[in-house]
Short mmCIF file of N, CA and C in Angstrom, two decimals:
data_model
loop_
_atom_site.label_atom_id
_atom_site.label_comp_id
_atom_site.label_asym_id
_atom_site.label_seq_id
_atom_site.Cartn_x
_atom_site.Cartn_y
_atom_site.Cartn_z
N MET A 1 -114.44 59.36 -30.63
CA MET A 1 -114.00 59.12 -31.50
C MET A 1 -112.60 57.81 -31.60
N THR A 2 -112.65 56.93 -32.46
CA THR A 2 -111.83 55.93 -32.61
C THR A 2 -110.53 55.95 -33.62
N ILE A 3 -109.42 55.63 -32.99
CA ILE A 3 -108.39 55.61 -33.77
C ILE A 3 -107.81 54.22 -34.20
N GLU A 4 -107.57 53.92 -35.58
CA GLU A 4 -107.31 53.04 -35.94
C GLU A 4 -105.99 52.63 -35.44
N THR A 5 -105.37 51.24 -35.18
CA THR A 5 -104.17 51.10 -34.57
C THR A 5 -103.57 49.95 -35.22
N ASN A 6 -104.43 49.11 -35.82
CA ASN A 6 -104.11 48.19 -36.87
C ASN A 6 -103.05 48.17 -37.88
N SER A 7 -102.08 47.54 -38.21
CA SER A 7 -101.12 47.71 -39.17
C SER A 7 -101.97 47.02 -40.22
N ALA A 8 -102.03 47.85 -41.44
CA ALA A 8 -102.66 47.23 -42.84
C ALA A 8 -101.33 46.37 -43.61
N HIS A 9 -100.07 46.63 -43.14
CA HIS A 9 -98.85 45.86 -43.53
C HIS A 9 -97.83 46.20 -42.99
N VAL A 10 -97.14 45.00 -42.90
CA VAL A 10 -95.70 44.95 -42.05
C VAL A 10 -94.66 44.55 -43.16
N THR A 11 -93.49 45.36 -43.45
CA THR A 11 -92.55 45.01 -44.46
C THR A 11 -91.72 43.83 -43.61
N PRO A 12 -91.58 42.81 -43.96
CA PRO A 12 -90.27 41.72 -43.31
C PRO A 12 -89.23 42.47 -43.11
N ALA A 13 -88.38 42.13 -42.28
CA ALA A 13 -87.12 42.47 -41.82
C ALA A 13 -86.33 42.01 -43.12
N GLY A 14 -85.52 42.86 -44.03
CA GLY A 14 -84.89 42.45 -45.09
C GLY A 14 -85.61 42.93 -46.11
N GLY A 15 -86.74 43.33 -45.96
CA GLY A 15 -87.64 43.67 -47.21
C GLY A 15 -87.49 45.08 -47.66
N ASN A 16 -88.07 45.35 -48.59
CA ASN A 16 -87.71 46.89 -49.38
C ASN A 16 -89.05 47.71 -49.02
N VAL A 17 -88.82 48.54 -47.84
CA VAL A 17 -89.96 49.33 -47.52
C VAL A 17 -90.55 50.07 -48.52
N PHE A 18 -89.63 50.66 -49.46
CA PHE A 18 -89.79 51.64 -50.84
C PHE A 18 -90.94 50.85 -51.59
N ALA A 19 -90.18 49.58 -52.12
CA ALA A 19 -91.65 49.06 -52.93
C ALA A 19 -92.37 48.38 -52.52
N ASP A 20 -92.58 48.58 -50.99
CA ASP A 20 -94.11 48.38 -50.54
C ASP A 20 -94.86 49.83 -50.46
N LEU A 21 -93.86 51.03 -50.79
CA LEU A 21 -94.80 52.32 -50.82
C LEU A 21 -95.16 52.78 -52.04
N GLY A 22 -94.79 51.74 -52.94
CA GLY A 22 -95.30 51.97 -54.44
C GLY A 22 -94.18 52.70 -55.32
N PHE A 23 -92.83 52.47 -54.70
CA PHE A 23 -92.00 53.53 -55.73
C PHE A 23 -91.55 52.08 -56.91
N SER A 24 -91.43 52.35 -57.89
CA SER A 24 -90.96 51.32 -58.85
C SER A 24 -89.51 50.63 -58.69
N PRO A 25 -89.73 49.54 -59.34
CA PRO A 25 -89.03 48.48 -58.68
C PRO A 25 -87.03 48.85 -58.76
N GLU A 26 -86.87 50.12 -59.90
CA GLU A 26 -85.77 50.46 -59.84
C GLU A 26 -85.23 51.57 -58.86
N GLN A 27 -86.44 52.38 -58.79
CA GLN A 27 -86.40 53.76 -57.56
C GLN A 27 -86.01 52.84 -56.25
N SER A 28 -86.94 51.87 -55.93
CA SER A 28 -86.76 51.47 -54.57
C SER A 28 -85.68 50.65 -54.26
N SER A 29 -85.14 50.01 -55.29
CA SER A 29 -83.73 49.66 -55.07
C SER A 29 -82.70 50.62 -55.02
N VAL A 30 -82.69 51.88 -55.61
CA VAL A 30 -81.76 52.68 -55.20
C VAL A 30 -81.93 53.28 -54.10
N LEU A 31 -83.26 53.78 -53.55
CA LEU A 31 -83.50 54.46 -52.24
C LEU A 31 -83.23 53.23 -51.21
N LYS A 32 -83.42 52.03 -51.35
CA LYS A 32 -82.84 51.27 -50.04
C LYS A 32 -81.30 50.96 -49.77
N ALA A 33 -80.64 51.06 -51.09
CA ALA A 33 -79.26 51.25 -51.20
C ALA A 33 -78.80 51.90 -50.45
N ASN A 34 -79.18 53.37 -50.91
CA ASN A 34 -78.70 54.74 -50.31
C ASN A 34 -79.23 54.74 -48.61
N SER A 35 -80.50 54.13 -48.09
CA SER A 35 -80.77 54.11 -46.67
C SER A 35 -79.74 53.21 -45.88
N GLN A 36 -79.57 52.13 -46.84
CA GLN A 36 -78.40 51.37 -46.26
C GLN A 36 -77.09 51.71 -45.89
N ARG A 37 -76.76 52.52 -46.81
CA ARG A 37 -75.21 53.09 -46.78
C ARG A 37 -75.30 54.19 -45.84
N ILE A 38 -76.50 54.70 -45.80
CA ILE A 38 -76.71 55.90 -44.77
C ILE A 38 -76.30 55.15 -43.28
N ILE A 39 -77.25 54.11 -42.92
CA ILE A 39 -77.41 53.53 -41.68
C ILE A 39 -75.96 52.92 -41.65
N SER A 40 -75.42 52.41 -42.42
CA SER A 40 -73.96 51.78 -42.23
C SER A 40 -73.02 52.82 -41.75
N GLU A 41 -72.94 53.97 -42.29
CA GLU A 41 -72.26 55.24 -42.07
C GLU A 41 -72.31 55.41 -40.59
N LYS A 42 -73.84 55.59 -40.08
CA LYS A 42 -73.98 56.08 -39.04
C LYS A 42 -73.75 55.25 -37.81
N LEU A 43 -73.81 53.61 -38.14
CA LEU A 43 -73.06 52.56 -37.21
C LEU A 43 -71.76 52.85 -36.90
N ALA A 44 -71.11 53.00 -38.08
CA ALA A 44 -69.51 53.08 -38.09
C ALA A 44 -69.22 54.65 -37.29
N ILE A 45 -69.60 55.56 -37.45
CA ILE A 45 -69.65 56.49 -36.37
C ILE A 45 -69.77 56.18 -34.96
N LYS A 46 -70.95 55.52 -34.79
CA LYS A 46 -71.52 55.06 -33.70
C LYS A 46 -70.37 54.02 -33.08
N ASN A 47 -69.64 53.13 -33.44
CA ASN A 47 -69.02 52.15 -33.19
C ASN A 47 -67.12 52.77 -32.72
N SER A 48 -67.14 53.87 -33.61
CA SER A 48 -65.95 54.36 -33.44
C SER A 48 -66.04 55.37 -32.38
N LEU A 49 -66.98 55.97 -31.73
CA LEU A 49 -67.35 56.82 -30.53
C LEU A 49 -67.37 55.70 -29.59
N MET A 50 -67.75 54.77 -29.80
CA MET A 50 -67.92 54.09 -28.35
C MET A 50 -66.57 53.23 -28.19
N GLY A 51 -66.16 52.72 -29.11
CA GLY A 51 -64.42 52.09 -28.96
C GLY A 51 -63.26 53.50 -28.61
N GLU A 52 -63.86 54.64 -29.03
CA GLU A 52 -63.13 55.54 -27.93
C GLU A 52 -63.03 55.57 -26.58
N LEU A 53 -64.52 55.47 -26.18
CA LEU A 53 -65.30 55.43 -24.74
C LEU A 53 -64.57 54.31 -24.15
N ALA A 54 -64.72 53.18 -24.69
CA ALA A 54 -63.92 52.19 -24.07
C ALA A 54 -62.57 52.12 -23.84
N LYS A 55 -61.99 52.39 -24.61
CA LYS A 55 -60.41 52.78 -24.37
C LYS A 55 -60.30 53.83 -23.23
N TRP A 56 -60.90 54.77 -23.29
CA TRP A 56 -60.76 55.82 -22.26
C TRP A 56 -60.88 55.05 -21.00
N ILE A 57 -62.09 54.16 -21.04
CA ILE A 57 -62.11 53.40 -19.51
C ILE A 57 -61.08 52.69 -19.10
N ASP A 58 -60.88 51.77 -20.33
CA ASP A 58 -59.91 50.85 -20.04
C ASP A 58 -57.79 51.69 -19.44
N ASP A 59 -57.98 52.81 -20.07
CA ASP A 59 -56.63 53.56 -20.15
C ASP A 59 -56.77 54.12 -18.63
N ASN A 60 -57.89 54.42 -18.24
CA ASN A 60 -58.10 55.21 -16.70
C ASN A 60 -58.35 54.21 -16.00
N GLN A 61 -58.22 52.82 -16.11
CA GLN A 61 -58.63 51.41 -15.23
C GLN A 61 -59.86 52.04 -14.54
N LEU A 62 -60.84 52.34 -14.98
CA LEU A 62 -61.99 52.77 -14.33
C LEU A 62 -62.71 51.34 -14.37
N LYS A 63 -63.68 51.44 -13.15
CA LYS A 63 -64.86 49.97 -13.09
C LYS A 63 -65.65 50.98 -13.60
N GLN A 64 -66.94 50.20 -13.95
CA GLN A 64 -67.90 50.77 -14.81
C GLN A 64 -68.80 51.83 -14.13
N ILE A 65 -68.87 51.74 -12.70
CA ILE A 65 -69.72 52.73 -11.94
C ILE A 65 -69.06 53.86 -11.82
N GLU A 66 -67.49 53.70 -11.58
CA GLU A 66 -66.95 55.32 -11.83
C GLU A 66 -66.99 55.66 -13.16
N ALA A 67 -66.81 55.08 -14.15
CA ALA A 67 -67.11 55.66 -15.40
C ALA A 67 -68.44 56.42 -15.53
N ALA A 68 -69.66 55.53 -15.28
CA ALA A 68 -70.69 56.36 -15.19
C ALA A 68 -70.92 57.47 -14.58
N GLU A 69 -70.23 57.81 -13.43
CA GLU A 69 -70.42 58.97 -12.46
C GLU A 69 -69.93 59.98 -13.59
N ILE A 70 -68.67 59.67 -13.89
CA ILE A 70 -68.11 60.83 -14.92
C ILE A 70 -68.68 61.21 -15.98
N LEU A 71 -69.28 60.16 -16.63
CA LEU A 71 -70.01 60.50 -18.20
C LEU A 71 -71.53 60.64 -17.99
N GLY A 72 -71.97 60.50 -16.39
CA GLY A 72 -73.13 61.48 -16.18
C GLY A 72 -74.21 60.04 -16.75
N VAL A 73 -73.94 58.94 -16.64
CA VAL A 73 -75.01 57.98 -17.18
C VAL A 73 -75.18 56.80 -16.13
N SER A 74 -76.07 56.14 -16.57
CA SER A 74 -76.09 54.97 -15.55
C SER A 74 -75.15 53.91 -15.90
N ARG A 75 -74.89 52.81 -14.81
CA ARG A 75 -73.76 51.90 -15.02
C ARG A 75 -73.94 50.98 -16.00
N PRO A 76 -75.34 50.40 -16.22
CA PRO A 76 -75.70 49.62 -17.57
C PRO A 76 -75.38 50.33 -18.49
N ARG A 77 -75.64 51.89 -18.70
CA ARG A 77 -75.32 52.42 -20.34
C ARG A 77 -74.06 52.50 -20.75
N VAL A 78 -72.92 52.25 -19.41
CA VAL A 78 -71.55 52.26 -19.48
C VAL A 78 -71.20 50.73 -20.23
N SER A 79 -71.89 49.94 -19.71
CA SER A 79 -72.06 48.34 -20.13
C SER A 79 -72.17 47.92 -21.52
N ASP A 80 -73.36 48.97 -21.91
CA ASP A 80 -73.95 49.05 -23.32
C ASP A 80 -72.70 49.79 -24.26
N VAL A 81 -71.93 50.52 -23.71
CA VAL A 81 -71.01 51.27 -24.40
C VAL A 81 -70.11 50.01 -24.83
N ILE A 82 -69.55 49.68 -24.02
CA ILE A 82 -68.38 48.55 -23.99
C ILE A 82 -68.81 47.22 -24.62
N ASN A 83 -69.92 46.94 -24.64
CA ASN A 83 -70.55 46.07 -25.70
C ASN A 83 -70.81 46.43 -26.76
N LYS A 84 -70.52 47.65 -27.24
CA LYS A 84 -70.88 48.33 -28.62
C LYS A 84 -72.44 47.99 -29.02
N LYS A 85 -73.33 48.14 -28.18
CA LYS A 85 -74.63 47.99 -28.51
C LYS A 85 -75.16 49.47 -29.15
N SER A 86 -74.88 49.73 -30.25
CA SER A 86 -75.00 50.78 -30.84
C SER A 86 -76.24 51.53 -31.01
N MET A 87 -77.02 50.31 -31.42
CA MET A 87 -78.98 50.89 -31.53
C MET A 87 -79.24 51.47 -30.30
N LYS A 88 -78.83 51.47 -29.26
CA LYS A 88 -79.16 52.01 -27.91
C LYS A 88 -78.50 53.43 -27.46
N PHE A 89 -77.89 54.09 -28.81
CA PHE A 89 -77.25 55.28 -28.53
C PHE A 89 -77.54 56.13 -29.59
N THR A 90 -77.58 57.39 -29.60
CA THR A 90 -77.48 58.36 -30.51
C THR A 90 -76.21 58.87 -30.73
N ILE A 91 -75.79 59.41 -31.73
CA ILE A 91 -74.47 59.93 -31.98
C ILE A 91 -74.29 61.10 -30.93
N ASP A 92 -75.23 61.86 -31.03
CA ASP A 92 -75.19 62.92 -29.69
C ASP A 92 -74.67 62.42 -28.58
N ALA A 93 -75.57 61.67 -28.04
CA ALA A 93 -75.39 60.90 -26.79
C ALA A 93 -73.70 60.45 -26.44
N LEU A 94 -73.52 59.86 -27.55
CA LEU A 94 -71.94 59.46 -27.29
C LEU A 94 -70.90 60.56 -27.41
N VAL A 95 -71.46 61.54 -28.20
CA VAL A 95 -70.43 62.89 -28.40
C VAL A 95 -70.23 63.49 -26.91
N ASP A 96 -71.70 63.48 -26.39
CA ASP A 96 -71.65 64.13 -24.82
C ASP A 96 -70.76 63.31 -24.32
N MET A 97 -70.90 61.95 -24.21
CA MET A 97 -70.07 61.26 -22.95
C MET A 97 -68.11 61.65 -23.10
N LEU A 98 -68.32 61.68 -24.50
CA LEU A 98 -66.69 61.81 -24.92
C LEU A 98 -66.50 63.31 -24.27
N ALA A 99 -67.04 64.09 -24.43
CA ALA A 99 -66.75 65.51 -23.99
C ALA A 99 -66.61 65.83 -22.67
N ARG A 100 -67.44 64.83 -21.89
CA ARG A 100 -67.34 64.75 -20.32
C ARG A 100 -65.78 64.09 -19.91
N THR A 101 -65.33 63.45 -20.72
CA THR A 101 -63.73 62.96 -20.58
C THR A 101 -62.99 63.70 -20.73
N GLY A 102 -63.16 64.78 -21.49
CA GLY A 102 -62.16 65.74 -21.87
C GLY A 102 -61.41 65.92 -22.88
N LYS A 103 -62.18 64.81 -23.83
CA LYS A 103 -61.58 64.59 -25.19
C LYS A 103 -62.13 65.72 -25.77
N ASN A 104 -61.33 66.02 -26.97
CA ASN A 104 -62.01 67.01 -28.21
C ASN A 104 -62.44 66.10 -29.35
N ILE A 105 -63.45 66.52 -29.57
CA ILE A 105 -64.11 65.61 -30.82
C ILE A 105 -64.01 66.86 -31.97
N GLU A 106 -63.80 65.97 -33.18
CA GLU A 106 -63.45 66.72 -34.24
C GLU A 106 -64.36 65.99 -35.29
N LEU A 107 -65.05 67.11 -36.28
CA LEU A 107 -66.14 66.42 -37.34
C LEU A 107 -65.25 66.89 -38.58
N SER A 108 -65.17 65.86 -39.50
CA SER A 108 -64.80 65.70 -40.62
C SER A 108 -65.87 65.71 -42.04
N VAL A 109 -66.16 66.31 -42.91
CA VAL A 109 -66.89 65.89 -43.94
C VAL A 109 -66.03 66.07 -45.30
N ARG A 110 -66.47 65.01 -46.02
CA ARG A 110 -65.74 64.77 -47.05
C ARG A 110 -66.34 64.65 -48.38
#
């Protein structure tokens, strides 16, 4: 049995995958705008959580290796937090790290 692994089409960066999937121009524009809004909201949440972690590290004058031990991650992961490399983290992972600092996390939906 052979599995086809070649892509027939690749949507370029900034392109509209919904149009490529055959949605009408109007539908694809709406779907793309909604997906971009959701991505922006998630990135804002991640950046906020990473900011809190970086502030905690700074406030406690921790070296990255010390913070890594407390947070239960590697030193390079702490560097990624400090440098706000949000694409490398899930919201769940960041919440877990914040919980390890003793901070309470509250979620608000509006």
